[in-house]
Amino acid sequence: MSADLAETLTAVDGPALAAYCAAYGRWKDAELNIQKFGTVIKTGTGNPVQNPYLAVAEKAMDLMRGWLSELECTPRSRAAHKAEGCI
């Protein structure tokens, strides 16, 4: 964690950080399963379908992106915050 981030986060950010961590864990698990089984899997009848873990990974990435923005941990959100004169 950078010094700037450590100075920016406070105790009230704990739930948001925990939510980010949960989404990260979900994403990491999904990515491991995508690596293990591939992006296309076969159904019980042998038909190829998209691996359901792809949707899990994409949803988790969306959640992570949202929490990072909320916590001002993206370049765009930090730049916007500085532009407003808040830092």
Coordinates of N, CA and C in Angstrom, one line a residue:
M1 N 0.8 -1.2 0.0 CA 0.0 0.0 0.0 C 0.9 1.2 0.0
S2 N 0.6 2.2 -0.9 CA 1.4 3.4 -0.9 C 1.1 4.3 0.3
A3 N 2.1 5.1 0.6 CA 1.9 6.1 1.7 C 0.7 7.0 1.5
D4 N 0.5 7.4 0.3 CA -0.7 8.3 0.0 C -2.0 7.6 0.3
L5 N -2.1 6.3 -0.1 CA -3.3 5.6 0.1 C -3.5 5.3 1.6
A6 N -2.4 5.0 2.3 CA -2.5 4.7 3.7 C -3.0 6.0 4.4
E7 N -2.6 7.2 4.0 CA -3.0 8.4 4.6 C -4.4 8.8 4.2
T8 N -4.9 8.3 3.1 CA -6.2 8.6 2.6 C -7.3 7.7 3.2
L9 N -7.1 6.4 3.4 CA -8.1 5.5 4.0 C -8.2 5.8 5.5
T10 N -9.4 5.7 5.9 CA -9.7 5.8 7.3 C -10.6 4.6 7.8
A11 N -10.9 4.6 9.1 CA -11.7 3.5 9.6 C -13.1 3.4 8.9
V12 N -13.6 4.5 8.5 CA -14.9 4.4 7.9 C -14.9 3.7 6.5
D13 N -13.6 3.6 5.9 CA -13.4 3.0 4.6 C -13.4 1.5 4.8
G14 N -13.3 1.0 6.0 CA -13.2 -0.5 6.2 C -14.2 -1.4 5.5
P15 N -15.5 -1.1 5.6 CA -16.5 -1.9 4.9 C -16.3 -1.9 3.4
A16 N -15.9 -0.7 2.8 CA -15.7 -0.7 1.4 C -14.5 -1.5 1.0
L17 N -13.4 -1.4 1.8 CA -12.2 -2.1 1.5 C -12.5 -3.6 1.7
A18 N -13.3 -4.0 2.6 CA -13.7 -5.4 2.8 C -14.5 -5.9 1.6
A19 N -15.4 -5.1 1.1 CA -16.1 -5.5 -0.1 C -15.2 -5.7 -1.3
Y20 N -14.3 -4.8 -1.4 CA -13.3 -4.9 -2.5 C -12.5 -6.2 -2.4
C21 N -12.1 -6.5 -1.2 CA -11.3 -7.8 -1.0 C -12.2 -9.0 -1.3
A22 N -13.5 -9.0 -0.9 CA -14.4 -10.1 -1.2 C -14.5 -10.3 -2.7
A23 N -14.7 -9.1 -3.4 CA -14.8 -9.2 -4.9 C -13.5 -9.7 -5.5
Y24 N -12.3 -9.3 -5.0 CA -11.0 -9.7 -5.4 C -10.9 -11.2 -5.2
G25 N -11.3 -11.7 -4.1 CA -11.2 -13.2 -3.8 C -12.1 -14.0 -4.8
R26 N -13.3 -13.4 -5.1 CA -14.2 -14.1 -6.1 C -13.6 -14.1 -7.5
W27 N -13.0 -12.9 -7.8 CA -12.3 -12.8 -9.1 C -11.2 -13.8 -9.3
K28 N -10.3 -13.9 -8.2 CA -9.1 -14.7 -8.2 C -9.6 -16.2 -8.4
D29 N -10.6 -16.6 -7.6 CA -11.1 -18.0 -7.7 C -11.6 -18.3 -9.1
A30 N -12.4 -17.3 -9.6 CA -12.9 -17.6 -11.0 C -11.8 -17.7 -12.0
E31 N -10.8 -16.8 -11.9 CA -9.7 -16.9 -12.9 C -8.9 -18.2 -12.8
L32 N -8.8 -18.7 -11.6 CA -8.1 -20.0 -11.4 C -8.9 -21.1 -12.1
N33 N -10.2 -21.1 -11.9 CA -11.1 -22.1 -12.6 C -11.1 -21.9 -14.1
I34 N -11.0 -20.7 -14.6 CA -10.9 -20.5 -16.0 C -9.6 -21.1 -16.6
Q35 N -8.5 -20.8 -15.8 CA -7.3 -21.4 -16.2 C -7.3 -22.9 -16.2
K36 N -8.0 -23.5 -15.2 CA -8.0 -24.9 -15.1 C -8.9 -25.6 -16.1
F37 N -10.1 -25.0 -16.4 CA -11.1 -25.6 -17.3 C -11.2 -25.0 -18.7
G38 N -10.6 -23.8 -18.9 CA -10.7 -23.1 -20.1 C -11.9 -22.2 -20.2
T39 N -11.9 -21.5 -21.3 CA -13.0 -20.5 -21.5 C -14.3 -21.2 -22.1
V40 N -14.1 -22.3 -22.7 CA -15.2 -23.1 -23.2 C -15.2 -24.5 -22.6
I41 N -16.3 -24.9 -22.1 CA -16.4 -26.3 -21.5 C -17.5 -27.0 -22.2
K42 N -17.6 -28.3 -21.9 CA -18.6 -29.2 -22.6 C -19.6 -29.5 -21.5
T43 N -20.9 -29.5 -22.0 CA -22.0 -29.9 -21.1 C -22.0 -31.4 -20.9
G44 N -22.9 -31.9 -20.1 CA -23.0 -33.4 -20.0 C -23.3 -34.1 -21.3
T45 N -23.9 -33.4 -22.2 CA -24.2 -34.0 -23.5 C -23.1 -33.8 -24.5
G46 N -22.1 -33.1 -24.1 CA -21.0 -32.8 -25.0 C -21.0 -31.5 -25.8
N47 N -22.0 -30.7 -25.6 CA -22.1 -29.4 -26.3 C -21.2 -28.4 -25.6
P48 N -20.5 -27.6 -26.5 CA -19.6 -26.6 -25.9 C -20.4 -25.4 -25.5
V49 N -20.0 -24.9 -24.3 CA -20.6 -23.7 -23.8 C -19.6 -22.8 -23.1
Q50 N -19.9 -21.5 -22.9 CA -19.0 -20.6 -22.2 C -18.8 -21.1 -20.8
N51 N -17.6 -21.1 -20.3 CA -17.4 -21.4 -18.9 C -18.1 -20.4 -18.0
P52 N -19.0 -20.9 -17.1 CA -19.8 -20.0 -16.2 C -18.8 -19.1 -15.4
Y53 N -17.6 -19.5 -15.1 CA -16.7 -18.7 -14.3 C -16.3 -17.4 -15.0
L54 N -16.5 -17.3 -16.4 CA -16.2 -16.1 -17.1 C -17.2 -15.0 -16.6
A55 N -18.4 -15.3 -16.4 CA -19.4 -14.3 -16.0 C -19.1 -13.9 -14.5
V56 N -18.7 -14.9 -13.7 CA -18.3 -14.6 -12.3 C -17.1 -13.6 -12.3
A57 N -16.1 -13.9 -13.1 CA -14.9 -13.1 -13.2 C -15.3 -11.7 -13.6
E58 N -16.1 -11.5 -14.7 CA -16.4 -10.2 -15.2 C -17.2 -9.4 -14.2
K59 N -18.2 -10.1 -13.5 CA -19.0 -9.4 -12.4 C -18.0 -8.9 -11.3
A60 N -17.1 -9.8 -10.9 CA -16.2 -9.4 -9.8 C -15.3 -8.3 -10.2
M61 N -14.9 -8.3 -11.5 CA -14.0 -7.1 -12.0 C -14.8 -5.8 -11.9
D62 N -16.1 -5.9 -12.3 CA -16.9 -4.7 -12.3 C -17.0 -4.2 -10.8
L63 N -17.3 -5.1 -9.9 CA -17.4 -4.7 -8.5 C -16.0 -4.1 -8.0
M64 N -14.9 -4.8 -8.4 CA -13.6 -4.3 -7.9 C -13.4 -2.9 -8.5
R65 N -13.7 -2.7 -9.8 CA -13.5 -1.4 -10.4 C -14.3 -0.3 -9.6
G66 N -15.6 -0.6 -9.3 CA -16.4 0.3 -8.6 C -15.9 0.7 -7.2
W67 N -15.4 -0.4 -6.5 CA -14.9 -0.1 -5.1 C -13.6 0.7 -5.2
L68 N -12.7 0.4 -6.2 CA -11.5 1.1 -6.3 C -11.8 2.6 -6.6
S69 N -12.8 2.8 -7.4 CA -13.1 4.2 -7.7 C -13.7 4.9 -6.5
E70 N -14.5 4.2 -5.7 CA -15.1 4.7 -4.5 C -14.0 5.1 -3.5
L71 N -13.0 4.2 -3.4 CA -11.9 4.5 -2.5 C -10.8 5.4 -3.1
E72 N -11.1 5.9 -4.3 CA -10.2 6.8 -5.0 C -8.8 6.2 -5.2
C73 N -8.8 4.9 -5.6 CA -7.6 4.2 -5.9 C -7.4 3.9 -7.3
T74 N -8.0 4.7 -8.2 CA -7.7 4.6 -9.6 C -7.1 5.9 -10.0
P75 N -6.3 5.9 -11.1 CA -5.7 7.2 -11.5 C -6.7 8.3 -11.9
R76 N -7.8 7.8 -12.5 CA -8.9 8.8 -12.8 C -9.5 9.4 -11.6
S77 N -9.9 8.6 -10.6 CA -10.6 9.1 -9.4 C -9.6 10.0 -8.6
R78 N -8.3 9.6 -8.6 CA -7.4 10.5 -7.8 C -7.2 11.8 -8.6
A79 N -7.1 11.8 -9.9 CA -6.9 13.0 -10.6 C -8.2 13.9 -10.5
A80 N -9.4 13.3 -10.5 CA -10.6 14.1 -10.3 C -10.6 14.8 -8.9
H81 N -10.2 14.0 -8.0 CA -10.2 14.5 -6.6 C -9.2 15.6 -6.4
K82 N -8.0 15.5 -7.0 CA -7.0 16.6 -7.0 C -7.5 17.8 -7.7
A83 N -8.2 17.6 -8.9 CA -8.7 18.7 -9.7 C -9.7 19.5 -8.9
E84 N -10.4 18.9 -8.0 CA -11.4 19.6 -7.2 C -10.8 20.4 -6.0
G85 N -9.5 20.2 -5.8 CA -8.8 20.8 -4.7 C -9.0 20.1 -3.4
C86 N -9.4 18.9 -3.4 CA -9.7 18.2 -2.1 C -8.4 17.6 -1.5
I87 N -7.3 17.4 -2.3 CA -6.1 16.8 -1.7 C -5.1 17.9 -1.6

